[in-house]
XYZ file of C-alpha atoms in Angstrom:
770
model
C -44.498 -49.751 -0.263
C -42.752 -46.546 -1.974
C -40.516 -44.131 -0.015
C -37.887 -41.727 -1.161
C -36.633 -41.972 2.498
C -32.894 -43.096 2.584
C -33.962 -44.039 6.317
C -36.481 -45.811 5.601
C -35.909 -47.834 2.353
C -32.538 -48.861 4.118
C -35.159 -50.277 7.232
C -37.379 -51.918 4.280
C -34.840 -53.352 2.305
C -33.500 -55.497 5.834
C -36.907 -55.879 6.518
C -37.425 -57.952 2.720
C -34.266 -59.737 3.293
C -35.223 -60.893 6.697
C -38.501 -61.483 6.890
C -39.774 -65.379 6.568
C -37.311 -67.709 5.156
C -33.891 -65.657 5.195
C -32.770 -64.352 1.917
C -34.514 -64.857 -1.327
C -34.004 -68.302 -2.833
C -34.787 -71.821 -2.127
C -33.825 -75.200 -3.697
C -37.582 -76.856 -4.901
C -37.713 -80.531 -6.179
C -38.600 -80.879 -9.720
C -39.608 -84.444 -9.347
C -42.617 -86.272 -6.707
C -40.736 -86.936 -3.750
C -43.378 -87.975 -1.438
C -43.282 -91.844 -1.225
C -40.799 -94.286 -0.467
C -41.115 -95.351 -4.169
C -40.134 -91.607 -4.974
C -37.292 -91.748 -2.954
C -35.785 -95.238 -3.944
C -35.781 -93.671 -7.344
C -34.157 -89.820 -6.629
C -31.531 -91.491 -4.429
C -30.591 -95.102 -3.632
C -30.759 -97.363 -5.552
C -32.423 -95.525 -8.568
C -29.874 -92.842 -8.657
C -26.954 -95.350 -9.833
C -27.947 -95.861 -13.687
C -28.260 -92.314 -14.535
C -24.811 -92.279 -12.307
C -22.952 -95.132 -14.571
C -24.792 -93.385 -18.333
C -23.275 -90.129 -17.405
C -19.682 -92.015 -16.568
C -20.047 -94.010 -20.122
C -20.770 -90.601 -21.927
C -20.530 -86.851 -19.417
C -22.469 -85.370 -22.003
C -25.953 -87.280 -20.795
C -25.123 -85.079 -17.593
C -27.144 -82.768 -19.682
C -30.217 -85.310 -20.212
C -30.223 -86.430 -16.493
C -29.474 -83.842 -14.524
C -29.869 -79.924 -14.142
C -26.486 -79.030 -15.578
C -28.227 -77.631 -18.875
C -30.232 -75.250 -16.869
C -27.904 -74.418 -14.263
C -25.915 -71.305 -14.134
C -22.739 -70.548 -11.169
C -22.674 -66.799 -9.942
C -19.725 -66.364 -8.491
C -17.786 -63.414 -6.908
C -15.037 -62.891 -4.346
C -16.907 -59.672 -3.481
C -14.125 -57.367 -4.369
C -16.012 -54.784 -6.314
C -19.401 -55.280 -4.760
C -22.522 -52.600 -6.589
C -20.807 -49.655 -5.867
C -19.819 -50.424 -2.152
C -16.323 -52.176 -3.248
C -14.137 -54.435 -1.576
C -16.645 -55.571 1.134
C -15.697 -59.074 1.041
C -16.959 -62.432 -0.572
C -19.988 -63.025 3.041
C -21.022 -59.461 2.796
C -21.443 -59.535 -1.106
C -23.964 -63.089 -0.898
C -26.784 -60.529 -0.589
C -26.113 -59.501 -4.176
C -25.265 -63.206 -5.659
C -28.889 -63.804 -4.306
C -30.808 -61.340 -5.984
C -28.632 -62.464 -9.557
C -30.276 -65.639 -8.930
C -33.738 -64.209 -8.880
C -33.435 -62.030 -11.569
C -31.856 -65.254 -13.612
C -35.221 -66.954 -12.812
C -37.450 -64.452 -13.314
C -36.446 -63.686 -16.345
C -35.278 -66.276 -18.185
C -35.951 -69.492 -15.758
C -32.366 -70.149 -15.299
C -31.618 -71.922 -11.963
C -28.554 -70.513 -10.158
C -26.078 -71.837 -7.400
C -24.743 -68.481 -5.637
C -21.370 -69.049 -4.839
C -19.043 -66.930 -3.012
C -15.403 -67.484 -3.177
C -13.007 -66.182 0.029
C -10.098 -65.784 -2.232
C -8.314 -62.661 -4.106
C -5.191 -64.669 -5.089
C -6.162 -65.035 -9.462
C -4.348 -68.121 -9.683
C -6.228 -69.999 -6.630
C -9.452 -68.168 -7.631
C -9.284 -69.701 -10.967
C -8.527 -72.964 -9.576
C -11.593 -72.982 -7.624
C -13.570 -72.107 -10.102
C -12.550 -74.411 -13.076
C -12.623 -77.519 -10.453
C -17.242 -76.681 -10.550
C -17.092 -77.196 -14.128
C -18.967 -80.816 -13.815
C -21.838 -79.012 -11.905
C -22.170 -75.966 -14.290
C -23.734 -75.103 -18.056
C -21.979 -71.465 -17.717
C -20.651 -69.264 -15.071
C -21.816 -65.953 -14.039
C -18.893 -64.033 -12.446
C -19.990 -61.321 -10.346
C -18.340 -58.142 -8.355
C -14.607 -59.003 -9.189
C -12.486 -55.970 -9.147
C -10.159 -54.519 -12.033
C -8.056 -55.700 -13.448
C -7.693 -58.609 -11.594
C -11.431 -59.543 -13.739
C -9.922 -59.088 -16.588
C -7.188 -61.912 -16.221
C -9.822 -64.166 -14.438
C -12.337 -64.167 -17.634
C -9.834 -64.899 -20.065
C -8.105 -67.718 -18.422
C -11.557 -68.985 -17.497
C -12.791 -68.861 -20.869
C -9.664 -70.362 -22.432
C -9.524 -73.210 -19.942
C -13.294 -74.059 -19.222
C -15.631 -75.416 -22.116
C -18.576 -73.954 -20.941
C -19.646 -70.317 -21.391
C -17.944 -67.591 -18.540
C -19.235 -64.253 -18.125
C -18.419 -61.353 -16.492
C -21.442 -59.443 -16.178
C -19.715 -56.161 -15.014
C -17.865 -56.125 -18.139
C -20.180 -57.207 -20.890
C -23.634 -57.509 -19.620
C -23.221 -53.034 -19.014
C -21.572 -52.936 -22.611
C -24.489 -54.882 -24.379
C -27.369 -52.568 -23.044
C -25.151 -49.476 -23.355
C -24.269 -50.775 -27.022
C -27.753 -51.313 -27.739
C -28.572 -47.770 -26.390
C -25.855 -46.194 -28.858
C -27.175 -47.799 -32.220
C -30.768 -46.214 -31.733
C -28.602 -42.837 -30.184
C -26.968 -43.062 -33.473
C -29.675 -43.780 -35.568
C -31.958 -40.622 -33.701
C -28.735 -37.991 -34.258
C -28.228 -39.225 -37.499
C -24.585 -39.936 -37.150
C -21.799 -41.646 -38.880
C -20.488 -44.217 -36.804
C -17.186 -44.338 -38.873
C -16.866 -40.555 -37.273
C -18.243 -40.434 -34.206
C -15.900 -39.283 -31.479
C -16.300 -40.582 -28.163
C -14.982 -39.975 -24.740
C -14.760 -43.002 -22.166
C -14.924 -41.953 -18.384
C -13.177 -44.764 -16.214
C -10.820 -47.790 -17.045
C -12.042 -50.347 -15.311
C -14.339 -53.324 -15.983
C -17.297 -51.744 -17.406
C -15.569 -49.013 -19.257
C -12.891 -51.196 -21.231
C -15.690 -53.599 -22.057
C -18.169 -50.842 -23.567
C -15.103 -49.633 -25.206
C -14.164 -52.453 -26.529
C -17.468 -53.160 -28.008
C -17.967 -49.837 -29.126
C -14.872 -50.127 -31.590
C -16.323 -53.816 -32.651
C -19.826 -52.039 -33.416
C -17.383 -49.644 -35.858
C -16.109 -46.689 -33.512
C -12.637 -45.836 -35.045
C -9.897 -46.616 -32.858
C -8.715 -43.196 -32.967
C -12.006 -41.303 -32.375
C -12.156 -43.125 -28.605
C -10.624 -41.411 -26.179
C -10.304 -43.161 -22.850
C -9.698 -41.157 -19.286
C -9.459 -42.358 -16.040
C -8.391 -40.659 -12.527
C -5.454 -39.452 -13.753
C -6.757 -37.574 -17.540
C -6.887 -38.621 -21.081
C -5.144 -42.111 -21.659
C -2.123 -41.167 -24.340
C 0.312 -42.727 -26.199
C 3.235 -42.086 -23.826
C 1.705 -41.982 -21.062
C 3.338 -43.531 -17.992
C 1.291 -42.962 -14.884
C -1.347 -45.043 -13.588
C -1.157 -47.376 -16.872
C -1.940 -51.033 -17.731
C -1.707 -53.203 -20.618
C -5.670 -52.851 -20.517
C -5.739 -48.906 -20.436
C -2.513 -49.553 -22.972
C -4.485 -50.731 -25.359
C -6.739 -47.422 -26.054
C -3.620 -45.060 -25.980
C -3.962 -42.814 -28.911
C -2.312 -39.372 -30.448
C -4.145 -36.970 -29.031
C -3.451 -33.424 -27.624
C -6.020 -33.849 -24.396
C -4.733 -34.274 -21.357
C -8.063 -34.333 -19.153
C -11.288 -35.262 -19.113
C -12.622 -31.719 -20.007
C -10.150 -31.393 -23.050
C -11.806 -34.991 -24.327
C -15.503 -33.240 -24.062
C -14.239 -30.463 -26.400
C -16.671 -31.070 -29.889
C -17.381 -34.609 -28.473
C -20.302 -36.541 -30.266
C -20.516 -38.919 -27.441
C -19.942 -39.383 -23.695
C -20.164 -42.539 -21.578
C -19.625 -42.457 -18.227
C -18.645 -46.147 -15.973
C -16.347 -43.722 -13.299
C -17.877 -41.800 -10.178
C -20.641 -38.853 -9.324
C -20.460 -35.922 -10.504
C -17.178 -36.029 -12.674
C -18.982 -33.876 -15.667
C -19.658 -30.569 -15.210
C -21.715 -28.604 -17.148
C -19.446 -26.399 -19.170
C -17.681 -29.815 -19.966
C -21.252 -30.525 -21.997
C -21.131 -26.994 -23.178
C -18.427 -27.961 -25.095
C -20.053 -30.967 -27.037
C -21.211 -31.602 -30.236
C -24.723 -30.714 -31.376
C -27.046 -33.494 -29.906
C -24.565 -35.082 -27.736
C -24.944 -38.929 -26.673
C -24.223 -38.685 -22.806
C -24.703 -41.870 -20.808
C -23.328 -41.017 -17.066
C -23.989 -44.711 -16.050
C -22.291 -44.320 -12.773
C -24.245 -45.882 -9.624
C -25.589 -45.111 -7.678
C -25.248 -41.373 -9.108
C -24.369 -40.321 -12.059
C -20.901 -38.493 -13.573
C -23.780 -35.853 -14.302
C -27.393 -35.656 -13.929
C -30.125 -35.071 -16.311
C -31.596 -31.901 -14.147
C -28.005 -30.521 -14.663
C -27.607 -31.358 -18.246
C -31.042 -30.006 -19.613
C -30.070 -26.878 -17.821
C -27.336 -25.972 -20.157
C -28.631 -28.215 -23.482
C -32.122 -28.931 -24.646
C -30.679 -31.093 -27.818
C -28.571 -34.055 -25.874
C -29.906 -37.743 -25.811
C -29.313 -39.185 -22.063
C -28.899 -42.466 -20.319
C -28.154 -43.717 -16.870
C -28.036 -46.864 -14.694
C -30.978 -45.236 -12.538
C -34.184 -46.784 -12.984
C -35.837 -43.118 -12.080
C -34.502 -41.494 -15.452
C -35.561 -42.462 -18.912
C -33.005 -45.073 -20.555
C -32.176 -46.960 -17.920
C -28.850 -49.059 -19.170
C -29.531 -52.149 -16.522
C -27.652 -55.376 -16.947
C -31.174 -57.370 -16.762
C -31.536 -56.611 -20.148
C -28.533 -58.586 -21.060
C -27.098 -61.514 -18.846
C -30.523 -63.703 -18.627
C -31.290 -63.745 -21.642
C -27.834 -64.153 -22.993
C -27.153 -67.515 -21.342
C -30.684 -68.312 -21.943
C -29.688 -68.845 -25.537
C -26.109 -69.978 -24.678
C -27.201 -73.008 -22.575
C -30.089 -74.023 -25.255
C -27.328 -74.667 -27.599
C -24.949 -75.864 -25.575
C -22.645 -72.922 -26.259
C -18.467 -73.672 -25.432
C -18.221 -70.126 -24.936
C -20.053 -66.450 -25.215
C -18.113 -64.554 -27.771
C -18.119 -61.363 -29.662
C -20.788 -62.747 -32.386
C -23.185 -63.457 -29.403
C -22.512 -60.369 -27.430
C -23.228 -58.046 -30.893
C -26.234 -60.231 -31.697
C -27.806 -59.600 -28.067
C -27.324 -55.500 -28.611
C -29.020 -55.731 -32.257
C -32.194 -57.935 -31.089
C -32.632 -55.190 -27.829
C -32.060 -52.130 -30.100
C -34.446 -53.564 -32.887
C -37.164 -54.190 -29.766
C -37.033 -50.573 -28.819
C -38.786 -49.821 -32.130
C -41.674 -51.681 -32.038
C -44.771 -50.793 -30.290
C -44.938 -51.076 -26.549
C -47.605 -53.575 -24.744
C -49.508 -52.439 -22.625
C -48.733 -54.882 -19.838
C -45.207 -53.093 -20.347
C -46.763 -49.547 -19.730
C -48.763 -50.575 -16.809
C -45.766 -52.262 -15.131
C -44.475 -48.541 -15.145
C -47.139 -46.376 -14.004
C -49.361 -46.323 -17.913
C -46.079 -44.150 -18.837
C -46.250 -44.427 -22.485
C -43.235 -45.378 -24.039
C -42.291 -44.119 -27.986
C -39.079 -44.968 -29.820
C -36.713 -41.627 -29.348
C -35.080 -39.674 -27.171
C -36.604 -40.882 -23.929
C -36.830 -44.340 -24.937
C -33.593 -45.859 -26.439
C -33.726 -49.453 -25.032
C -36.284 -51.630 -23.859
C -37.869 -52.209 -20.391
C -36.982 -55.204 -18.177
C -40.444 -55.839 -17.731
C -40.843 -56.768 -21.505
C -41.492 -59.945 -21.824
C -40.615 -59.964 -25.559
C -36.620 -59.879 -24.716
C -36.367 -62.903 -23.804
C -38.294 -64.179 -27.104
C -36.042 -61.769 -29.461
C -32.678 -61.896 -27.595
C -32.015 -65.126 -26.731
C -32.722 -66.510 -30.169
C -30.572 -64.138 -31.115
C -27.582 -65.089 -29.198
C -28.420 -69.083 -30.024
C -28.251 -68.168 -34.088
C -25.390 -66.098 -33.532
C -23.282 -69.281 -31.125
C -24.773 -71.991 -34.021
C -23.210 -69.428 -37.117
C -20.474 -68.815 -34.890
C -19.265 -72.092 -34.641
C -19.842 -72.678 -30.600
C -22.686 -74.638 -30.031
C -22.828 -78.529 -29.906
C -26.964 -78.329 -30.541
C -28.433 -76.781 -33.648
C -31.654 -75.723 -33.022
C -33.633 -76.062 -37.156
C -36.495 -73.574 -36.005
C -35.621 -70.622 -34.607
C -39.166 -69.159 -34.678
C -40.640 -72.354 -32.904
C -37.665 -71.976 -30.343
C -39.065 -68.428 -29.645
C -42.689 -70.125 -28.835
C -40.924 -72.512 -26.588
C -39.075 -69.506 -24.745
C -42.465 -68.077 -24.558
C -44.067 -70.937 -22.160
C -41.359 -70.448 -20.339
C -42.463 -67.247 -19.240
C -45.547 -69.065 -17.779
C -48.176 -71.265 -19.009
C -50.805 -68.191 -19.471
C -48.150 -67.251 -22.316
C -47.908 -70.375 -24.005
C -51.728 -71.493 -23.608
C -52.553 -68.253 -25.407
C -50.032 -68.354 -28.119
C -51.689 -71.905 -28.797
C -55.004 -70.063 -29.648
C -53.837 -67.547 -31.723
C -51.697 -70.152 -33.661
C -54.863 -71.737 -34.671
C -56.713 -68.552 -35.841
C -57.126 -69.035 -39.442
C -54.782 -66.220 -41.112
C -57.318 -66.483 -44.272
C -60.203 -64.791 -43.391
C -59.627 -62.454 -40.235
C -62.591 -62.788 -37.319
C -64.319 -59.192 -37.171
C -64.589 -58.874 -33.162
C -66.898 -55.806 -32.004
C -65.929 -54.237 -28.943
C -69.056 -51.781 -27.498
C -67.107 -50.028 -25.047
C -65.244 -47.764 -27.535
C -64.716 -45.130 -25.401
C -62.698 -46.823 -22.445
C -58.813 -46.807 -22.217
C -58.449 -50.205 -21.616
C -60.582 -51.129 -24.604
C -58.953 -48.824 -26.943
C -55.736 -50.104 -25.626
C -56.776 -53.957 -25.866
C -57.760 -52.816 -29.783
C -54.282 -51.078 -30.656
C -52.669 -54.251 -29.683
C -55.202 -56.839 -32.040
C -54.800 -54.406 -34.782
C -50.840 -54.169 -34.521
C -50.474 -58.111 -34.397
C -53.003 -58.690 -37.428
C -54.675 -62.059 -36.275
C -58.721 -60.636 -36.058
C -60.103 -57.526 -37.525
C -61.633 -55.498 -34.642
C -64.730 -53.009 -34.633
C -65.408 -50.506 -32.419
C -68.881 -48.945 -31.498
C -69.115 -45.365 -30.400
C -69.181 -41.766 -31.385
C -66.158 -41.971 -33.570
C -65.812 -38.078 -33.007
C -65.321 -38.765 -29.319
C -63.466 -41.804 -29.506
C -60.565 -40.129 -32.218
C -60.581 -37.472 -29.383
C -59.695 -40.386 -26.945
C -56.906 -41.829 -29.178
C -55.564 -39.187 -29.724
C -55.570 -39.083 -25.808
C -54.071 -42.028 -25.589
C -51.843 -41.630 -28.557
C -53.235 -44.453 -30.541
C -53.976 -42.891 -33.196
C -51.626 -43.853 -35.423
C -51.820 -47.615 -34.611
C -56.016 -47.200 -34.836
C -56.519 -44.757 -37.938
C -57.848 -47.888 -40.079
C -59.626 -49.409 -37.126
C -63.771 -49.527 -38.587
C -65.645 -47.060 -35.941
C -69.618 -47.456 -35.828
C -72.460 -45.537 -34.448
C -75.088 -47.693 -34.302
C -78.242 -45.532 -35.738
C -75.825 -44.141 -38.870
C -75.467 -47.865 -39.505
C -76.950 -48.701 -43.233
C -78.301 -52.144 -41.268
C -79.698 -49.846 -38.124
C -83.387 -50.012 -39.356
C -83.430 -53.706 -40.606
C -81.894 -54.192 -37.082
C -84.787 -52.882 -35.568
C -87.389 -54.558 -37.427
C -85.625 -57.832 -36.889
C -85.592 -57.169 -32.715
C -89.437 -55.772 -33.039
C -90.414 -59.142 -34.797
C -88.602 -61.371 -32.296
C -89.975 -59.532 -29.567
C -93.442 -57.927 -29.994
C -95.224 -60.404 -28.167
C -93.105 -59.625 -24.935
C -93.834 -56.384 -24.091
C -91.680 -54.162 -26.957
C -92.787 -51.811 -28.893
C -91.643 -50.718 -32.418
C -90.350 -47.295 -30.713
C -89.160 -49.242 -27.766
C -87.188 -51.705 -30.224
C -85.490 -48.665 -31.792
C -84.633 -46.801 -28.652
C -83.202 -50.562 -27.595
C -81.132 -51.049 -30.538
C -79.584 -47.665 -30.559
C -77.719 -49.028 -27.502
C -74.522 -50.473 -28.255
C -74.759 -53.778 -26.435
C -78.072 -54.354 -28.166
C -76.726 -53.202 -31.673
C -72.865 -55.370 -31.439
C -75.486 -58.524 -30.423
C -77.252 -57.900 -33.790
C -74.377 -57.320 -35.642
C -73.272 -60.783 -34.714
C -76.694 -62.503 -34.985
C -77.003 -60.980 -38.225
C -73.081 -61.678 -39.730
C -71.875 -58.274 -39.972
C -69.208 -59.344 -37.633
C -67.860 -62.529 -36.358
C -67.746 -62.346 -32.385
C -68.412 -59.465 -29.854
C -66.676 -58.380 -26.481
C -68.233 -56.330 -23.641
C -67.987 -55.576 -19.857
C -64.747 -53.677 -19.575
C -67.360 -50.829 -18.551
C -70.671 -52.504 -17.218
C -72.090 -54.901 -14.539
C -72.661 -58.129 -15.897
C -75.899 -58.149 -15.349
C -76.388 -55.154 -17.670
C -74.374 -57.020 -20.248
C -75.826 -60.141 -20.115
C -79.396 -59.129 -20.563
C -78.997 -57.766 -24.237
C -76.808 -60.648 -24.965
C -79.156 -63.247 -24.622
C -82.495 -60.907 -25.846
C -80.835 -60.835 -28.848
C -78.410 -63.635 -29.861
C -79.416 -66.543 -27.306
C -77.912 -69.466 -26.346
C -77.291 -72.531 -28.917
C -80.953 -74.427 -28.691
C -82.143 -72.243 -26.209
C -80.014 -74.075 -23.587
C -79.027 -72.623 -20.238
C -76.234 -69.946 -20.114
C -72.948 -70.964 -18.398
C -69.551 -68.625 -17.689
C -66.284 -70.969 -17.910
C -63.514 -69.309 -16.104
C -60.240 -70.917 -17.841
C -57.638 -71.067 -15.024
C -53.948 -71.993 -15.955
C -51.637 -73.329 -13.449
C -48.100 -73.950 -13.577
C -48.931 -77.526 -14.661
C -52.274 -77.865 -15.773
C -54.996 -75.743 -17.169
C -58.787 -76.220 -15.406
C -62.192 -75.065 -17.050
C -64.157 -74.068 -14.222
C -68.127 -74.174 -14.551
C -70.347 -72.345 -13.790
C -69.005 -69.240 -12.335
C -71.174 -66.443 -13.492
C -74.382 -66.786 -14.554
C -77.036 -69.768 -13.236
C -77.725 -68.838 -9.617
C -79.115 -72.585 -8.580
C -79.154 -74.914 -11.399
C -81.069 -78.130 -11.564
C -79.541 -81.140 -12.289
C -80.723 -80.940 -16.141
C -78.597 -77.455 -15.994
C -75.712 -78.983 -14.351
C -75.689 -81.522 -17.025
C -76.218 -78.474 -19.771
C -73.731 -77.010 -18.315
C -71.145 -79.774 -18.411
C -71.728 -80.717 -21.597
C -71.303 -77.366 -22.942
C -68.206 -77.020 -21.177
C -66.394 -80.034 -22.777
C -67.325 -78.983 -25.994
C -65.687 -75.842 -25.412
C -62.997 -77.593 -23.688
C -62.560 -79.482 -27.097
C -62.354 -76.631 -28.988
C -59.748 -74.399 -27.053
C -57.675 -77.596 -26.018
C -57.753 -80.153 -28.803
C -58.245 -82.727 -26.633
C -60.892 -84.961 -25.013
C -61.573 -83.494 -21.223
C -62.158 -85.842 -17.850
C -64.822 -84.204 -15.981
C -65.694 -83.891 -12.153
C -69.349 -82.953 -10.749
C -68.257 -81.384 -7.442
C -70.446 -81.495 -3.875
C -69.291 -82.064 0.009
C -69.510 -85.468 -0.966
C -68.029 -88.392 -2.335
C -70.046 -91.172 -4.666
C -73.222 -90.951 -1.559
C -71.575 -90.350 1.257
C -74.115 -87.801 2.276
C -77.885 -88.363 1.076
C -78.989 -84.497 1.431
C -80.601 -83.162 -1.637
C -77.999 -81.062 -2.892
C -75.718 -83.941 -3.215
C -78.505 -85.869 -4.985
C -78.898 -83.093 -7.441
C -75.328 -83.435 -8.308
C -75.523 -87.067 -8.479
C -78.792 -87.104 -10.696
C -76.730 -84.784 -13.124
C -73.806 -87.282 -13.635
C -76.619 -89.874 -14.709
C -78.230 -87.459 -16.830
C -75.121 -86.511 -18.597
C -73.830 -90.255 -19.254
C -77.083 -90.679 -20.897
C -76.556 -87.593 -22.832
C -72.813 -88.392 -23.942
C -72.180 -91.957 -23.312
C -68.687 -91.219 -24.513
C -67.718 -88.537 -21.993
C -65.472 -89.650 -19.571
C -66.917 -87.984 -16.348
C -68.106 -88.913 -12.327
C -69.404 -87.417 -9.628
C -70.464 -86.556 -6.789
C -67.142 -86.009 -5.454
C -65.248 -83.356 -3.450
C -62.460 -81.002 -4.912
C -59.761 -82.090 -3.523
C -60.129 -85.908 -4.777
C -61.235 -84.224 -8.363
C -57.882 -82.361 -9.088
C -55.884 -85.267 -6.758
C -55.328 -88.428 -9.275
C -53.793 -90.137 -6.021
C -56.359 -89.635 -3.737
C -59.095 -90.711 -6.361
C -57.242 -93.780 -6.900
C -56.286 -94.687 -3.142
C -59.896 -94.105 -1.850
C -62.256 -94.777 -4.670
C -60.315 -96.905 -7.284
C -63.899 -97.763 -8.489
C -64.292 -94.374 -10.332
C -65.004 -94.158 -14.101
C -62.517 -91.024 -14.324
C -58.945 -92.000 -15.780
C -57.330 -89.132 -13.480
C -57.302 -85.736 -11.985
C -60.111 -83.771 -13.944
C -59.606 -81.158 -16.507
C -63.602 -79.710 -16.298
C -64.577 -78.346 -12.442
C -68.992 -78.312 -12.826
C -69.823 -76.850 -9.734
C -73.467 -77.315 -8.197
C -73.952 -73.939 -8.071
C -72.944 -70.318 -8.456
C -71.880 -69.559 -4.895
C -69.619 -72.011 -4.934
C -67.902 -71.526 -7.928
C -67.785 -68.066 -7.752
C -66.197 -67.924 -4.507
C -63.679 -71.045 -5.486
C -62.812 -69.501 -8.915
C -61.570 -65.546 -7.258
C -59.883 -67.231 -3.834
C -57.922 -69.552 -6.407
C -56.862 -66.719 -8.896
C -55.957 -64.246 -5.963
C -53.714 -66.882 -3.620
C -52.281 -69.693 -6.399
C -51.106 -67.397 -8.700
C -53.193 -69.113 -11.587
C -53.839 -66.567 -14.506
C -57.711 -66.342 -15.530
C -59.424 -66.424 -18.483
C -62.875 -65.345 -19.044
C -65.387 -66.183 -18.669
C -66.249 -67.499 -21.800
C -70.131 -67.676 -22.475
C -71.421 -71.087 -23.304
C -73.444 -72.635 -25.334
C -73.836 -69.583 -27.366
C -75.391 -69.240 -30.693
C -73.057 -66.408 -31.599
C -69.462 -65.950 -30.266
C -70.312 -63.086 -27.454
C -68.365 -63.171 -24.534
C -68.843 -60.657 -21.161
C -65.198 -59.728 -19.738
C -64.948 -58.539 -15.854
C -64.930 -55.003 -15.447
C -61.930 -55.564 -13.706
C -60.408 -57.240 -16.804
C -56.934 -55.591 -17.369
C -55.659 -54.442 -21.452
C -53.742 -58.214 -21.542
C -56.863 -60.102 -19.885
C -59.066 -58.277 -22.847
C -56.645 -59.487 -25.897
C -56.600 -63.092 -24.559
C -60.642 -63.049 -24.398
C -60.771 -61.709 -27.891
C -58.515 -63.918 -29.061
C -60.804 -66.978 -27.579
C -63.628 -65.260 -29.019
C -62.209 -65.266 -32.359
C -61.381 -68.871 -32.266
C -64.893 -70.345 -30.786
C -66.419 -67.714 -33.837
C -63.836 -69.785 -36.112
C -65.154 -72.968 -35.106
C -68.926 -71.814 -35.578
C -67.991 -70.772 -39.002
C -66.857 -74.360 -39.813
C -70.122 -75.798 -38.498
C -72.244 -73.431 -39.976
C -70.086 -74.074 -43.618
C -70.373 -77.795 -43.384
C -73.886 -77.719 -42.676
C -74.626 -76.038 -45.389
C -72.333 -78.396 -47.495
C -74.318 -81.011 -46.074
C -78.020 -79.436 -47.151
C -76.431 -79.280 -50.861
């Protein structure tokens, strides 16, 4: 629920934090702890062994405990968000929230620690004493100038990374945006004049990083509440401000802003006026990052300048400088190489990785997360969005490499590309599964995949992603003029300019396809004219393209019902050996992948049909998973506990399957909980030939299968891929009408891999004949 009413929003925020289990985090065990045996290993007496090993070699704490993936978020509550000095306990919701972000964006575990201590010496002693527990320390919401002293001392005295996010997180993101703003406005960093408003933690860190980037110190004017920081100023100075004192005639922020190329604000609402903005140089860069209200709003700037590039700290404006783009990924890279500190090289590497990512095409999943907004590198899009999953796989490897190159890493990563792939798996098993599918598609010959619903926006967006990634060659069916107009509307013309668009009736093989269909079905009521009319339909034409080898695979279903799509596919392409078709749904859970069959086609399959479905699904599993499956035939009874006809049908299907493929590891009939729980299977049915929890669940009918998979996808958090049609003579799949862009892309990759296997089998058969 969204609301612009502040009172209502405050109420919702309180309800959010209070509902159910209070707060936002909990500790979840990563090992089984359900039996006395488990307990004896987790605690006494088993826990003694890793303790003794760590006592001999402290580095083994990274092997036997969570230390290597555990960060402390520590605050004394003296500078909380924009709330000020509200105390350690009042700041706890923020620290819990920080922990949620660490986990959500980089799979890093967090303990939030609120320390009721403002004395710098005592605070440092407390944090330093915690070093054995953590792999890194994220300091948070500590007021300046104490935060500078605390971070400096802890970095010197501790051998794990210490990072004050209020300083460096803002600095990294602002630097990334600044790099791109300089490029867009074609400015030379050696001559650019920058004015800073604010001299607290964030402002000082940003200024330092801009200088590291290449801004000349004499071209950077720092301003605080008392005006410009100049050489000789006495009022309100400290050693941190003194480092930025320059020879300048400017005494006020307004003075400093005259002819300035850039403004960076980490101060307070409304300190910049329209007249100040008017006085700036052409194409001014304005980063007004005060929270919750900026130094000047984009609307105010636009009223006097139409050439300005703006960034703020707010999500309701373009170019949000959001720290969540930095700290999770910075710590991920630092932890994975066991860095002893986070240095300037690592921070700059993160900034450059973010600036480079902003120039890449934005995935549809990111656009959808932001209300289908079209993001393109430029004035309104300087830095990536937090929900862009690629930030993890770009920033963390860059940070890890910088740590290794600068000599602060204890662990070396030899293959950064593989490391990036392993990070993708941390985003969820679905990402890892699809990565394995994509990686197995040969780069030598791109499979040609036909999309029949070319006017559908989701289809064109999916095709754009496939075209950009270059693993398959997409083909679109439809009216070229209408499709090109749709491409322009979606801003996809450049990406899709080389994609082939085919109107069925204009294709040189159209007449041959008509004759083929007429010959195949003339004794099934099809006249020559009807064959011509039907072949003009995209589903029929696309299926024939695949059948006759003009394409390797086809995707349909995004704009039509399943029954509308399956009829032409079956009439033109058909199944292998005329077997019954089945739709397999692949469900990807956190710790396992399950294949469910048949979820879309056969309403009341016979025992023979169920056996065929199981065998076809097992072959699909071998292709996609590259290993042998364990197959469970499901029923409401367990191994003869019920003698009803439906249970007997499943029992018979098992017998047929074992006879057809004696090597297949399968059993049934069994209930679903027994099939997926190895402990239950062994405890109650030790005689079962199934040697572990099932990989494939074969259902007795469409009712139970379809209901089960839809409930699981809605309630379990599992990601669904499919339905995948088996056992097809040709690689053709029918997506669900509710499929989003990412799901269509996943379907295309599975279809491409299926086509690759089919082509390999055909080639092997041809060689065998020779």
